[in-house]
Amino acid sequence: MKKIVHIQYSMESAGRAALRLQRAFQHTDVVSTIISLEHSVQESQGVKYLGAVARLIAKLEDRIQSYLTRKINRKLGSFSYPVLGSNVARLEEVKNADVIYIHWALKGLLNFRSMEQIAKLNKPVVIFLHDMWNITGGCHHSFDCVRYKTEGCNNCPMFPGENKHDLSAKGFGKKMRLYSRYRNLYFVSPGKWLYDCAKESLLTKDKPAFYIPNLLDKNIFKPTDKRTARQILNIDSNETVIAFGAITVDSPYKGWAYLQKALALLMQTSPAANISVLIFGSGYRKEIADAIPFNVRFMGYLKDEYSTALVYNAADVFIAPSLAEAFGYVVMEALSCGTPVVGFDVGGIPDMVKHKENGYLARYKDAEDLAEGVRYCINNGVKGYLPPEIEPERTVRKHLELIEQVSK
């Protein structure tokens, strides 16, 4: 029986990837534990939370990161150069594990030194790529920049001015030394696009990499009666409901400007339509509400998966206008609930959305095509579904095969 340990900053939002994988392992011959820094809203078995010292380190790290990135171009997203971290390699759960999974573990959980401490245990270490950070000098999405593939990160577009020795160069150098020094590092991407990026990055092109999609619990994310879902949420059954989800609605990654324009175009072509927009993940914001020409409902941050599934089931279509998306959990969740998804043809979204079959792939940064996608799905009664290669059973099987392979 194999012992697996997952290292993950938090169980909330994207951190649920580790928790869902652990739950799936419960039905196999794998014993799984999670090491987490931040406590979850809902307690789960098999999760070990770090103590007060680790959380203090994380608070100090937040201040350091704010200072280091104070001049970056926020329109290009986030950048991380981890300075402080905790030595989780000393924990019994990590030392006794047969395979170590590192998920999203920044914000004071791991730094370069603590990553090396884990690698030094000489156990298989699976680094799960939830974004691009592990294959670049420090950006979480590179957008149009390809320096991580060609020359190595420097003169980063995120930092003003020209500096070949900026933080991106330093981060790239540290990763190159770490990855080159240890042969027990393996990389897993949940999407084909990010997998291709990993195989082209100067950091990871010679490292073993695997494509294994994320998974979810289909006992939760499944189609239910739409009328009942709307009754619970107090939504009129005659409304056409468009849903959108993001923790930070106007994040540079989430394509808010294109969503706003697409909704304005829908209003021009269907001014008399009875349309409502559900926004979850974010609380009420007046500027967002004022910018949408339809009735808007802010559902707030949904703390449990059942509430999230209820929102998907209440919607006629889900819009995912992301400009940079490694995989897109919300896309997967919506499709699994039978709700069609409209999104840009970018990143990991095409892995799940099959054009005009279970949703609509709009041309990148084309708000008019995004609006056309919404019209198409509604007018043609498109139903969402997960493609066979994304089905959870197949994903669990791939992880078991990976564990067996790296353990030899």
mmCIF file of C-alpha atoms in Angstrom:
data_model
loop_
_atom_site.group_PDB
_atom_site.id
_atom_site.type_symbol
_atom_site.label_atom_id
_atom_site.label_comp_id
_atom_site.label_asym_id
_atom_site.label_seq_id
_atom_site.Cartn_x
_atom_site.Cartn_y
_atom_site.Cartn_z
ATOM 1 C CA MET A 1 0.000 0.000 0.000
ATOM 2 C CA LYS A 2 1.535 3.300 -1.152
ATOM 3 C CA LYS A 3 1.661 6.360 1.103
ATOM 4 C CA ILE A 4 1.169 9.721 -0.592
ATOM 5 C CA VAL A 5 1.497 13.166 0.928
ATOM 6 C CA HIS A 6 0.165 16.325 -0.734
ATOM 7 C CA ILE A 7 1.677 19.712 0.114
ATOM 8 C CA GLN A 8 -0.802 22.510 -0.545
ATOM 9 C CA TYR A 9 -1.136 26.095 0.712
ATOM 10 C CA SER A 10 -4.897 25.943 1.292
ATOM 11 C CA MET A 11 -7.897 23.680 0.737
ATOM 12 C CA GLU A 12 -10.026 26.549 -0.567
ATOM 13 C CA SER A 13 -10.677 27.493 -4.189
ATOM 14 C CA ALA A 14 -8.009 25.954 -6.474
ATOM 15 C CA GLY A 15 -6.588 24.145 -3.437
ATOM 16 C CA ARG A 16 -9.475 21.724 -3.684
ATOM 17 C CA ALA A 17 -7.508 19.871 -6.366
ATOM 18 C CA ALA A 18 -5.414 18.166 -3.678
ATOM 19 C CA LEU A 19 -8.456 17.453 -1.519
ATOM 20 C CA ARG A 20 -10.408 15.933 -4.383
ATOM 21 C CA LEU A 21 -7.472 13.756 -5.354
ATOM 22 C CA GLN A 22 -7.117 12.587 -1.768
ATOM 23 C CA ARG A 23 -10.798 11.685 -1.574
ATOM 24 C CA ALA A 24 -10.487 9.709 -4.805
ATOM 25 C CA PHE A 25 -7.528 7.779 -3.382
ATOM 26 C CA GLN A 26 -9.726 6.599 -0.490
ATOM 27 C CA HIS A 27 -11.292 4.092 -2.874
ATOM 28 C CA THR A 28 -7.900 2.671 -3.898
ATOM 29 C CA ASP A 29 -4.946 1.043 -2.151
ATOM 30 C CA VAL A 30 -3.286 4.456 -1.673
ATOM 31 C CA VAL A 31 -3.107 6.115 1.759
ATOM 32 C CA SER A 32 -3.121 9.878 1.313
ATOM 33 C CA THR A 33 -2.417 12.825 3.630
ATOM 34 C CA ILE A 34 -2.435 16.567 3.000
ATOM 35 C CA ILE A 35 -0.098 19.125 4.578
ATOM 36 C CA SER A 36 -1.758 22.548 4.484
ATOM 37 C CA LEU A 37 -0.813 25.967 5.790
ATOM 38 C CA GLU A 38 -4.213 27.647 5.887
ATOM 39 C CA HIS A 39 -7.162 26.087 7.688
ATOM 40 C CA SER A 40 -10.155 25.146 5.573
ATOM 41 C CA VAL A 41 -13.654 26.472 6.164
ATOM 42 C CA GLN A 42 -14.814 22.871 6.233
ATOM 43 C CA GLU A 43 -12.686 20.426 8.167
ATOM 44 C CA SER A 44 -11.638 17.270 6.308
ATOM 45 C CA GLN A 45 -10.063 14.050 7.442
ATOM 46 C CA GLY A 46 -6.455 13.338 6.574
ATOM 47 C CA VAL A 47 -5.353 16.975 6.602
ATOM 48 C CA LYS A 48 -2.488 18.161 8.823
ATOM 49 C CA TYR A 49 -2.338 21.918 9.348
ATOM 50 C CA LEU A 50 0.906 23.682 10.130
ATOM 51 C CA GLY A 51 1.150 25.647 13.367
ATOM 52 C CA ALA A 52 1.354 29.269 14.440
ATOM 53 C CA VAL A 53 5.044 29.699 13.551
ATOM 54 C CA ALA A 54 4.426 28.658 9.940
ATOM 55 C CA ARG A 55 1.485 31.052 9.686
ATOM 56 C CA LEU A 56 3.626 33.878 11.104
ATOM 57 C CA ILE A 57 6.272 33.122 8.475
ATOM 58 C CA ALA A 58 3.543 33.308 5.824
ATOM 59 C CA LYS A 59 2.410 36.734 7.069
ATOM 60 C CA LEU A 60 5.974 38.028 6.882
ATOM 61 C CA GLU A 61 6.316 36.527 3.415
ATOM 62 C CA ASP A 62 3.218 38.423 2.271
ATOM 63 C CA ARG A 63 4.904 41.685 3.257
ATOM 64 C CA ILE A 64 8.114 40.726 1.511
ATOM 65 C CA GLN A 65 6.265 39.790 -1.681
ATOM 66 C CA SER A 66 4.338 43.069 -1.602
ATOM 67 C CA TYR A 67 7.632 44.949 -1.438
ATOM 68 C CA LEU A 68 9.420 42.883 -4.101
ATOM 69 C CA THR A 69 6.535 43.202 -6.560
ATOM 70 C CA ARG A 70 5.511 46.772 -5.740
ATOM 71 C CA LYS A 71 6.496 48.035 -9.216
ATOM 72 C CA ILE A 72 5.227 45.212 -11.418
ATOM 73 C CA ASN A 73 2.718 45.714 -14.201
ATOM 74 C CA ARG A 74 -0.458 44.439 -12.523
ATOM 75 C CA LYS A 75 -2.153 44.038 -15.894
ATOM 76 C CA LEU A 76 0.117 41.043 -16.491
ATOM 77 C CA GLY A 77 -1.043 39.253 -13.369
ATOM 78 C CA SER A 78 0.966 37.908 -10.435
ATOM 79 C CA PHE A 79 4.660 37.302 -9.828
ATOM 80 C CA SER A 80 6.235 35.347 -6.965
ATOM 81 C CA TYR A 81 9.813 35.094 -5.740
ATOM 82 C CA PRO A 82 9.550 33.028 -2.530
ATOM 83 C CA VAL A 83 11.902 34.205 0.212
ATOM 84 C CA LEU A 84 10.511 32.589 3.357
ATOM 85 C CA GLY A 85 9.102 29.103 3.812
ATOM 86 C CA SER A 86 8.744 26.225 6.240
ATOM 87 C CA ASN A 87 10.763 23.021 6.400
ATOM 88 C CA VAL A 88 7.975 20.501 5.842
ATOM 89 C CA ALA A 89 10.543 17.801 4.975
ATOM 90 C CA ARG A 90 11.000 17.233 8.724
ATOM 91 C CA LEU A 91 7.367 16.194 9.194
ATOM 92 C CA GLU A 92 6.751 12.479 9.738
ATOM 93 C CA GLU A 93 3.992 12.461 7.105
ATOM 94 C CA VAL A 94 6.507 13.663 4.525
ATOM 95 C CA LYS A 95 9.414 11.507 5.656
ATOM 96 C CA ASN A 96 7.238 8.374 5.650
ATOM 97 C CA ALA A 97 5.624 9.013 2.282
ATOM 98 C CA ASP A 98 6.435 6.894 -0.756
ATOM 99 C CA VAL A 99 5.569 9.748 -3.140
ATOM 100 C CA ILE A 100 5.336 13.493 -2.446
ATOM 101 C CA TYR A 101 2.942 15.728 -4.403
ATOM 102 C CA ILE A 102 3.668 19.452 -4.354
ATOM 103 C CA HIS A 103 0.617 21.457 -5.400
ATOM 104 C CA TRP A 104 0.269 25.275 -5.145
ATOM 105 C CA ALA A 105 2.592 25.892 -2.194
ATOM 106 C CA LEU A 106 3.757 29.524 -2.257
ATOM 107 C CA LYS A 107 2.714 32.487 -0.035
ATOM 108 C CA GLY A 108 5.115 31.443 2.701
ATOM 109 C CA LEU A 109 4.612 27.675 2.675
ATOM 110 C CA LEU A 110 7.614 26.698 0.532
ATOM 111 C CA ASN A 111 10.590 28.642 -0.715
ATOM 112 C CA PHE A 112 13.505 27.423 -2.820
ATOM 113 C CA ARG A 113 15.327 26.072 0.220
ATOM 114 C CA SER A 114 12.347 24.092 1.509
ATOM 115 C CA MET A 115 11.740 22.694 -1.978
ATOM 116 C CA GLU A 116 15.306 21.424 -1.993
ATOM 117 C CA GLN A 117 14.873 19.957 1.485
ATOM 118 C CA ILE A 118 11.998 17.904 0.080
ATOM 119 C CA ALA A 119 14.011 16.854 -2.978
ATOM 120 C CA LYS A 120 16.884 15.754 -0.719
ATOM 121 C CA LEU A 121 14.667 13.092 0.837
ATOM 122 C CA ASN A 122 15.337 11.177 -2.383
ATOM 123 C CA LYS A 123 11.692 10.237 -2.791
ATOM 124 C CA PRO A 124 9.689 10.757 -5.993
ATOM 125 C CA VAL A 125 8.455 14.353 -5.956
ATOM 126 C CA VAL A 126 5.527 15.138 -8.254
ATOM 127 C CA ILE A 127 5.217 18.861 -8.922
ATOM 128 C CA PHE A 128 1.656 19.627 -10.004
ATOM 129 C CA LEU A 129 1.470 22.588 -12.379
ATOM 130 C CA HIS A 130 -1.615 24.546 -11.353
ATOM 131 C CA ASP A 131 -0.253 27.537 -13.283
ATOM 132 C CA MET A 132 3.013 28.472 -15.063
ATOM 133 C CA TRP A 133 5.068 29.471 -12.003
ATOM 134 C CA ASN A 134 7.172 26.297 -11.857
ATOM 135 C CA ILE A 135 8.261 26.629 -15.491
ATOM 136 C CA THR A 136 9.023 30.378 -15.585
ATOM 137 C CA GLY A 137 11.194 32.792 -13.662
ATOM 138 C CA GLY A 138 8.308 33.815 -11.434
ATOM 139 C CA CYS A 139 5.213 34.873 -13.369
ATOM 140 C CA HIS A 140 2.113 32.736 -12.913
ATOM 141 C CA HIS A 141 1.100 33.239 -16.548
ATOM 142 C CA SER A 142 3.488 34.474 -19.210
ATOM 143 C CA PHE A 143 0.857 35.669 -21.732
ATOM 144 C CA ASP A 144 2.842 36.594 -24.892
ATOM 145 C CA CYS A 145 6.304 36.329 -23.336
ATOM 146 C CA VAL A 146 8.299 33.251 -24.434
ATOM 147 C CA ARG A 147 11.658 33.985 -22.804
ATOM 148 C CA TYR A 148 11.239 30.958 -20.538
ATOM 149 C CA LYS A 149 11.416 28.855 -23.745
ATOM 150 C CA THR A 150 14.114 30.676 -25.674
ATOM 151 C CA GLU A 151 16.794 32.410 -23.632
ATOM 152 C CA GLY A 152 15.773 32.068 -20.015
ATOM 153 C CA CYS A 153 13.835 34.672 -18.055
ATOM 154 C CA ASN A 154 15.308 38.179 -17.765
ATOM 155 C CA ASN A 155 14.154 41.680 -18.666
ATOM 156 C CA CYS A 156 10.725 40.511 -17.508
ATOM 157 C CA PRO A 157 7.814 42.471 -19.069
ATOM 158 C CA MET A 158 6.238 42.594 -15.627
ATOM 159 C CA PHE A 159 9.008 44.849 -14.312
ATOM 160 C CA PRO A 160 9.563 48.347 -15.742
ATOM 161 C CA GLY A 161 12.886 49.126 -17.378
ATOM 162 C CA GLU A 162 15.487 46.728 -18.713
ATOM 163 C CA ASN A 163 17.392 44.576 -16.255
ATOM 164 C CA LYS A 164 18.951 41.251 -17.209
ATOM 165 C CA HIS A 165 19.449 40.475 -13.528
ATOM 166 C CA ASP A 166 15.895 41.133 -12.331
ATOM 167 C CA LEU A 167 13.869 38.863 -10.064
ATOM 168 C CA SER A 168 12.722 36.759 -12.998
ATOM 169 C CA ALA A 169 16.346 35.958 -13.855
ATOM 170 C CA LYS A 170 17.126 35.127 -10.233
ATOM 171 C CA GLY A 171 14.062 32.910 -9.891
ATOM 172 C CA PHE A 172 14.833 31.191 -13.189
ATOM 173 C CA GLY A 173 18.405 30.513 -12.075
ATOM 174 C CA LYS A 174 17.323 29.049 -8.745
ATOM 175 C CA LYS A 175 14.829 26.731 -10.422
ATOM 176 C CA MET A 176 17.359 25.674 -13.034
ATOM 177 C CA ARG A 177 19.858 24.712 -10.319
ATOM 178 C CA LEU A 178 17.198 22.872 -8.309
ATOM 179 C CA TYR A 179 15.723 20.976 -11.254
ATOM 180 C CA SER A 180 19.138 20.079 -12.661
ATOM 181 C CA ARG A 181 20.458 18.780 -9.351
ATOM 182 C CA TYR A 182 17.745 16.220 -8.623
ATOM 183 C CA ARG A 183 16.541 13.360 -10.795
ATOM 184 C CA ASN A 184 13.569 12.540 -8.578
ATOM 185 C CA LEU A 185 11.419 15.445 -9.816
ATOM 186 C CA TYR A 186 8.372 14.799 -12.011
ATOM 187 C CA PHE A 187 5.934 17.321 -13.440
ATOM 188 C CA VAL A 188 2.202 16.892 -13.986
ATOM 189 C CA SER A 189 0.011 19.270 -15.969
ATOM 190 C CA PRO A 190 -3.802 19.182 -15.819
ATOM 191 C CA GLY A 191 -4.056 20.603 -19.346
ATOM 192 C CA LYS A 192 -2.522 19.809 -22.734
ATOM 193 C CA TRP A 193 -1.541 23.416 -23.372
ATOM 194 C CA LEU A 194 0.374 23.729 -20.097
ATOM 195 C CA TYR A 195 1.945 20.315 -20.695
ATOM 196 C CA ASP A 196 3.270 21.586 -24.025
ATOM 197 C CA CYS A 197 4.597 24.711 -22.297
ATOM 198 C CA ALA A 198 6.420 22.522 -19.749
ATOM 199 C CA LYS A 199 8.004 20.441 -22.532
ATOM 200 C CA GLU A 200 9.213 23.654 -24.207
ATOM 201 C CA SER A 201 10.459 25.462 -21.082
ATOM 202 C CA LEU A 202 14.237 25.522 -20.691
ATOM 203 C CA LEU A 203 13.632 24.569 -17.070
ATOM 204 C CA THR A 204 11.635 21.395 -17.601
ATOM 205 C CA LYS A 205 12.069 20.273 -21.226
ATOM 206 C CA ASP A 206 14.412 17.472 -20.139
ATOM 207 C CA LYS A 207 12.385 16.471 -17.078
ATOM 208 C CA PRO A 208 9.702 13.750 -17.088
ATOM 209 C CA ALA A 209 6.309 15.387 -17.570
ATOM 210 C CA PHE A 210 2.785 13.955 -17.669
ATOM 211 C CA TYR A 211 -0.634 15.170 -18.731
ATOM 212 C CA ILE A 212 -3.290 14.216 -16.165
ATOM 213 C CA PRO A 213 -6.498 16.295 -15.920
ATOM 214 C CA ASN A 214 -7.914 17.507 -12.637
ATOM 215 C CA LEU A 215 -10.849 15.621 -11.195
ATOM 216 C CA LEU A 216 -14.053 16.269 -9.271
ATOM 217 C CA ASP A 217 -16.723 14.358 -7.402
ATOM 218 C CA LYS A 218 -19.521 13.505 -9.837
ATOM 219 C CA ASN A 219 -21.758 12.662 -6.892
ATOM 220 C CA ILE A 220 -21.785 16.412 -6.202
ATOM 221 C CA PHE A 221 -21.265 17.979 -9.618
ATOM 222 C CA LYS A 222 -24.083 16.358 -11.553
ATOM 223 C CA PRO A 223 -27.194 17.544 -13.381
ATOM 224 C CA THR A 224 -30.213 18.153 -11.160
ATOM 225 C CA ASP A 225 -33.661 19.559 -11.822
ATOM 226 C CA LYS A 226 -33.179 23.153 -13.003
ATOM 227 C CA ARG A 227 -36.558 24.287 -11.709
ATOM 228 C CA THR A 228 -35.734 23.026 -8.206
ATOM 229 C CA ALA A 229 -32.291 24.682 -8.260
ATOM 230 C CA ARG A 230 -33.907 27.989 -9.178
ATOM 231 C CA GLN A 231 -36.577 27.679 -6.517
ATOM 232 C CA ILE A 232 -33.874 27.245 -3.883
ATOM 233 C CA LEU A 233 -32.017 30.320 -5.177
ATOM 234 C CA ASN A 234 -35.256 32.292 -5.625
ATOM 235 C CA ILE A 235 -34.805 32.672 -9.382
ATOM 236 C CA ASP A 236 -37.791 32.854 -11.718
ATOM 237 C CA SER A 237 -38.094 29.724 -13.857
ATOM 238 C CA ASN A 238 -38.777 31.887 -16.945
ATOM 239 C CA GLU A 239 -35.485 33.783 -16.744
ATOM 240 C CA THR A 240 -32.502 33.069 -18.950
ATOM 241 C CA VAL A 241 -29.620 32.717 -16.515
ATOM 242 C CA ILE A 242 -25.979 33.377 -17.376
ATOM 243 C CA ALA A 243 -23.397 32.463 -14.714
ATOM 244 C CA PHE A 244 -19.829 33.651 -14.211
ATOM 245 C CA GLY A 245 -17.426 32.764 -11.413
ATOM 246 C CA ALA A 246 -14.152 34.210 -10.140
ATOM 247 C CA ILE A 247 -12.664 35.035 -6.750
ATOM 248 C CA THR A 248 -11.544 38.374 -8.151
ATOM 249 C CA VAL A 249 -14.035 39.246 -10.874
ATOM 250 C CA ASP A 250 -11.832 41.843 -12.572
ATOM 251 C CA SER A 251 -8.598 39.841 -12.319
ATOM 252 C CA PRO A 252 -6.313 40.320 -15.374
ATOM 253 C CA TYR A 253 -6.615 36.582 -15.972
ATOM 254 C CA LYS A 254 -10.419 36.385 -15.993
ATOM 255 C CA GLY A 255 -11.309 38.584 -18.979
ATOM 256 C CA TRP A 256 -13.833 40.832 -17.246
ATOM 257 C CA ALA A 257 -13.581 43.557 -19.927
ATOM 258 C CA TYR A 258 -14.550 41.065 -22.637
ATOM 259 C CA LEU A 259 -17.402 39.666 -20.574
ATOM 260 C CA GLN A 260 -18.707 43.181 -19.970
ATOM 261 C CA LYS A 261 -18.617 43.979 -23.686
ATOM 262 C CA ALA A 262 -20.230 40.639 -24.606
ATOM 263 C CA LEU A 263 -23.109 41.290 -22.204
ATOM 264 C CA ALA A 264 -23.578 44.783 -23.665
ATOM 265 C CA LEU A 265 -23.773 43.229 -27.140
ATOM 266 C CA LEU A 266 -26.359 40.746 -25.916
ATOM 267 C CA MET A 267 -28.449 43.619 -24.611
ATOM 268 C CA GLN A 268 -28.289 45.347 -28.016
ATOM 269 C CA THR A 269 -29.540 42.265 -29.858
ATOM 270 C CA SER A 270 -32.012 41.092 -27.200
ATOM 271 C CA PRO A 271 -33.174 44.197 -25.291
ATOM 272 C CA ALA A 272 -36.442 42.578 -24.254
ATOM 273 C CA ALA A 273 -34.900 39.292 -23.089
ATOM 274 C CA ASN A 274 -35.512 38.257 -19.505
ATOM 275 C CA ILE A 275 -31.834 37.674 -18.645
ATOM 276 C CA SER A 276 -30.159 37.479 -15.253
ATOM 277 C CA VAL A 277 -26.447 37.207 -14.509
ATOM 278 C CA LEU A 278 -25.242 35.159 -11.523
ATOM 279 C CA ILE A 279 -21.787 36.023 -10.231
ATOM 280 C CA PHE A 280 -20.229 33.798 -7.587
ATOM 281 C CA GLY A 281 -16.854 33.857 -5.865
ATOM 282 C CA SER A 282 -17.099 37.589 -5.239
ATOM 283 C CA GLY A 283 -19.315 39.734 -3.053
ATOM 284 C CA TYR A 284 -21.349 42.717 -4.237
ATOM 285 C CA ARG A 285 -19.402 45.389 -6.082
ATOM 286 C CA LYS A 286 -21.295 48.409 -7.322
ATOM 287 C CA GLU A 287 -18.994 49.107 -10.277
ATOM 288 C CA ILE A 288 -19.476 45.545 -11.540
ATOM 289 C CA ALA A 289 -23.244 45.638 -11.084
ATOM 290 C CA ASP A 290 -23.507 49.028 -12.826
ATOM 291 C CA ALA A 291 -21.468 47.761 -15.784
ATOM 292 C CA ILE A 292 -23.838 44.843 -16.523
ATOM 293 C CA PRO A 293 -27.025 45.779 -18.421
ATOM 294 C CA PHE A 294 -29.055 42.905 -16.952
ATOM 295 C CA ASN A 295 -30.328 41.971 -13.545
ATOM 296 C CA VAL A 296 -27.304 40.881 -11.472
ATOM 297 C CA ARG A 297 -27.168 38.545 -8.503
ATOM 298 C CA PHE A 298 -23.958 38.324 -6.480
ATOM 299 C CA MET A 299 -23.843 34.932 -4.815
ATOM 300 C CA GLY A 300 -20.700 35.735 -2.815
ATOM 301 C CA TYR A 301 -17.959 33.250 -1.991
ATOM 302 C CA LEU A 302 -19.504 29.781 -1.971
ATOM 303 C CA LYS A 303 -17.934 27.853 0.888
ATOM 304 C CA ASP A 304 -19.052 24.384 -0.114
ATOM 305 C CA GLU A 305 -19.230 22.387 -3.337
ATOM 306 C CA TYR A 306 -22.945 21.662 -3.008
ATOM 307 C CA SER A 307 -23.804 25.372 -3.220
ATOM 308 C CA THR A 308 -21.517 25.772 -6.215
ATOM 309 C CA ALA A 309 -23.174 22.837 -8.009
ATOM 310 C CA LEU A 310 -26.571 24.376 -7.275
ATOM 311 C CA VAL A 311 -25.579 27.612 -9.055
ATOM 312 C CA TYR A 312 -24.320 25.723 -12.107
ATOM 313 C CA ASN A 313 -27.587 23.791 -12.288
ATOM 314 C CA ALA A 314 -29.617 26.991 -12.078
ATOM 315 C CA ALA A 315 -27.797 28.483 -15.081
ATOM 316 C CA ASP A 316 -28.624 28.083 -18.764
ATOM 317 C CA VAL A 317 -25.048 28.852 -19.770
ATOM 318 C CA PHE A 318 -21.751 29.497 -17.989
ATOM 319 C CA ILE A 319 -19.267 32.033 -19.368
ATOM 320 C CA ALA A 320 -15.522 31.532 -18.799
ATOM 321 C CA PRO A 321 -13.829 34.456 -20.590
ATOM 322 C CA SER A 322 -10.385 33.681 -19.140
ATOM 323 C CA LEU A 323 -7.385 35.122 -20.971
ATOM 324 C CA ALA A 324 -4.961 32.730 -19.264
ATOM 325 C CA GLU A 325 -6.189 29.402 -17.942
ATOM 326 C CA ALA A 326 -4.069 26.364 -17.133
ATOM 327 C CA PHE A 327 -7.117 24.130 -16.785
ATOM 328 C CA GLY A 328 -10.248 25.849 -15.528
ATOM 329 C CA TYR A 329 -11.948 24.052 -12.662
ATOM 330 C CA VAL A 330 -15.124 26.106 -13.060
ATOM 331 C CA VAL A 331 -15.381 24.950 -16.677
ATOM 332 C CA MET A 332 -15.121 21.325 -15.617
ATOM 333 C CA GLU A 333 -17.639 21.767 -12.800
ATOM 334 C CA ALA A 334 -20.206 23.496 -15.001
ATOM 335 C CA LEU A 335 -19.957 20.873 -17.745
ATOM 336 C CA SER A 336 -20.304 18.070 -15.196
ATOM 337 C CA CYS A 337 -23.548 19.712 -14.015
ATOM 338 C CA GLY A 338 -24.902 19.651 -17.578
ATOM 339 C CA THR A 339 -24.439 23.398 -18.148
ATOM 340 C CA PRO A 340 -22.831 24.432 -21.466
ATOM 341 C CA VAL A 341 -19.723 26.613 -21.257
ATOM 342 C CA VAL A 342 -18.752 29.534 -23.478
ATOM 343 C CA GLY A 343 -15.079 30.478 -23.310
ATOM 344 C CA PHE A 344 -12.134 31.620 -25.344
ATOM 345 C CA ASP A 345 -10.133 29.076 -27.295
ATOM 346 C CA VAL A 346 -7.122 29.389 -24.990
ATOM 347 C CA GLY A 347 -5.108 27.392 -22.459
ATOM 348 C CA GLY A 348 -6.789 24.323 -21.026
ATOM 349 C CA ILE A 349 -10.353 25.302 -21.981
ATOM 350 C CA PRO A 350 -10.320 23.443 -25.356
ATOM 351 C CA ASP A 351 -9.463 20.237 -23.458
ATOM 352 C CA MET A 352 -12.984 20.311 -22.060
ATOM 353 C CA VAL A 353 -15.187 22.452 -24.311
ATOM 354 C CA LYS A 354 -16.001 20.875 -27.653
ATOM 355 C CA HIS A 355 -17.127 23.621 -30.030
ATOM 356 C CA LYS A 356 -20.894 23.667 -30.549
ATOM 357 C CA GLU A 357 -21.235 20.284 -28.825
ATOM 358 C CA ASN A 358 -21.059 20.885 -25.061
ATOM 359 C CA GLY A 359 -20.362 24.605 -25.333
ATOM 360 C CA TYR A 360 -18.776 27.197 -27.581
ATOM 361 C CA LEU A 361 -15.119 28.152 -28.144
ATOM 362 C CA ALA A 362 -14.921 31.842 -29.012
ATOM 363 C CA ARG A 363 -12.031 33.466 -30.832
ATOM 364 C CA TYR A 364 -9.457 34.781 -28.366
ATOM 365 C CA LYS A 365 -10.267 38.259 -27.035
ATOM 366 C CA ASP A 366 -13.275 38.545 -29.356
ATOM 367 C CA ALA A 367 -16.217 39.812 -27.297
ATOM 368 C CA GLU A 368 -18.592 39.612 -30.261
ATOM 369 C CA ASP A 369 -17.848 35.913 -30.705
ATOM 370 C CA LEU A 370 -18.241 35.431 -26.945
ATOM 371 C CA ALA A 371 -21.736 36.944 -27.177
ATOM 372 C CA GLU A 372 -22.464 34.776 -30.215
ATOM 373 C CA GLY A 373 -21.471 31.731 -28.170
ATOM 374 C CA VAL A 374 -24.023 32.594 -25.487
ATOM 375 C CA ARG A 375 -26.739 33.068 -28.112
ATOM 376 C CA TYR A 376 -25.801 29.801 -29.816
ATOM 377 C CA CYS A 377 -25.934 27.733 -26.631
ATOM 378 C CA ILE A 378 -29.251 29.217 -25.512
ATOM 379 C CA ASN A 379 -30.984 29.114 -28.908
ATOM 380 C CA ASN A 380 -29.860 25.561 -29.629
ATOM 381 C CA GLY A 381 -30.433 24.108 -26.167
ATOM 382 C CA VAL A 382 -26.811 22.958 -25.869
ATOM 383 C CA LYS A 383 -26.153 20.621 -22.929
ATOM 384 C CA GLY A 384 -22.871 20.400 -21.064
ATOM 385 C CA TYR A 385 -21.002 17.161 -20.470
ATOM 386 C CA LEU A 386 -17.469 16.047 -19.665
ATOM 387 C CA PRO A 387 -15.429 14.605 -22.567
ATOM 388 C CA PRO A 388 -14.482 10.938 -21.951
ATOM 389 C CA GLU A 389 -10.782 11.766 -21.456
ATOM 390 C CA ILE A 390 -11.689 14.116 -18.567
ATOM 391 C CA GLU A 391 -13.855 11.608 -16.712
ATOM 392 C CA PRO A 392 -12.738 11.224 -13.038
ATOM 393 C CA GLU A 393 -12.339 7.442 -13.182
ATOM 394 C CA ARG A 394 -9.786 7.748 -15.971
ATOM 395 C CA THR A 395 -7.926 10.516 -14.116
ATOM 396 C CA VAL A 396 -7.599 8.438 -10.931
ATOM 397 C CA ARG A 397 -6.286 5.541 -12.992
ATOM 398 C CA LYS A 398 -3.622 7.786 -14.537
ATOM 399 C CA HIS A 399 -2.471 8.943 -11.092
ATOM 400 C CA LEU A 400 -2.204 5.353 -9.874
ATOM 401 C CA GLU A 401 -0.142 4.490 -12.959
ATOM 402 C CA LEU A 402 2.078 7.525 -12.335
ATOM 403 C CA ILE A 403 2.630 6.561 -8.690
ATOM 404 C CA GLU A 404 3.579 3.062 -9.742
ATOM 405 C CA GLN A 405 5.927 4.333 -12.434
ATOM 406 C CA VAL A 406 7.828 6.852 -10.305
ATOM 407 C CA SER A 407 8.109 4.386 -7.405
ATOM 408 C CA LYS A 408 10.136 1.849 -9.380
#
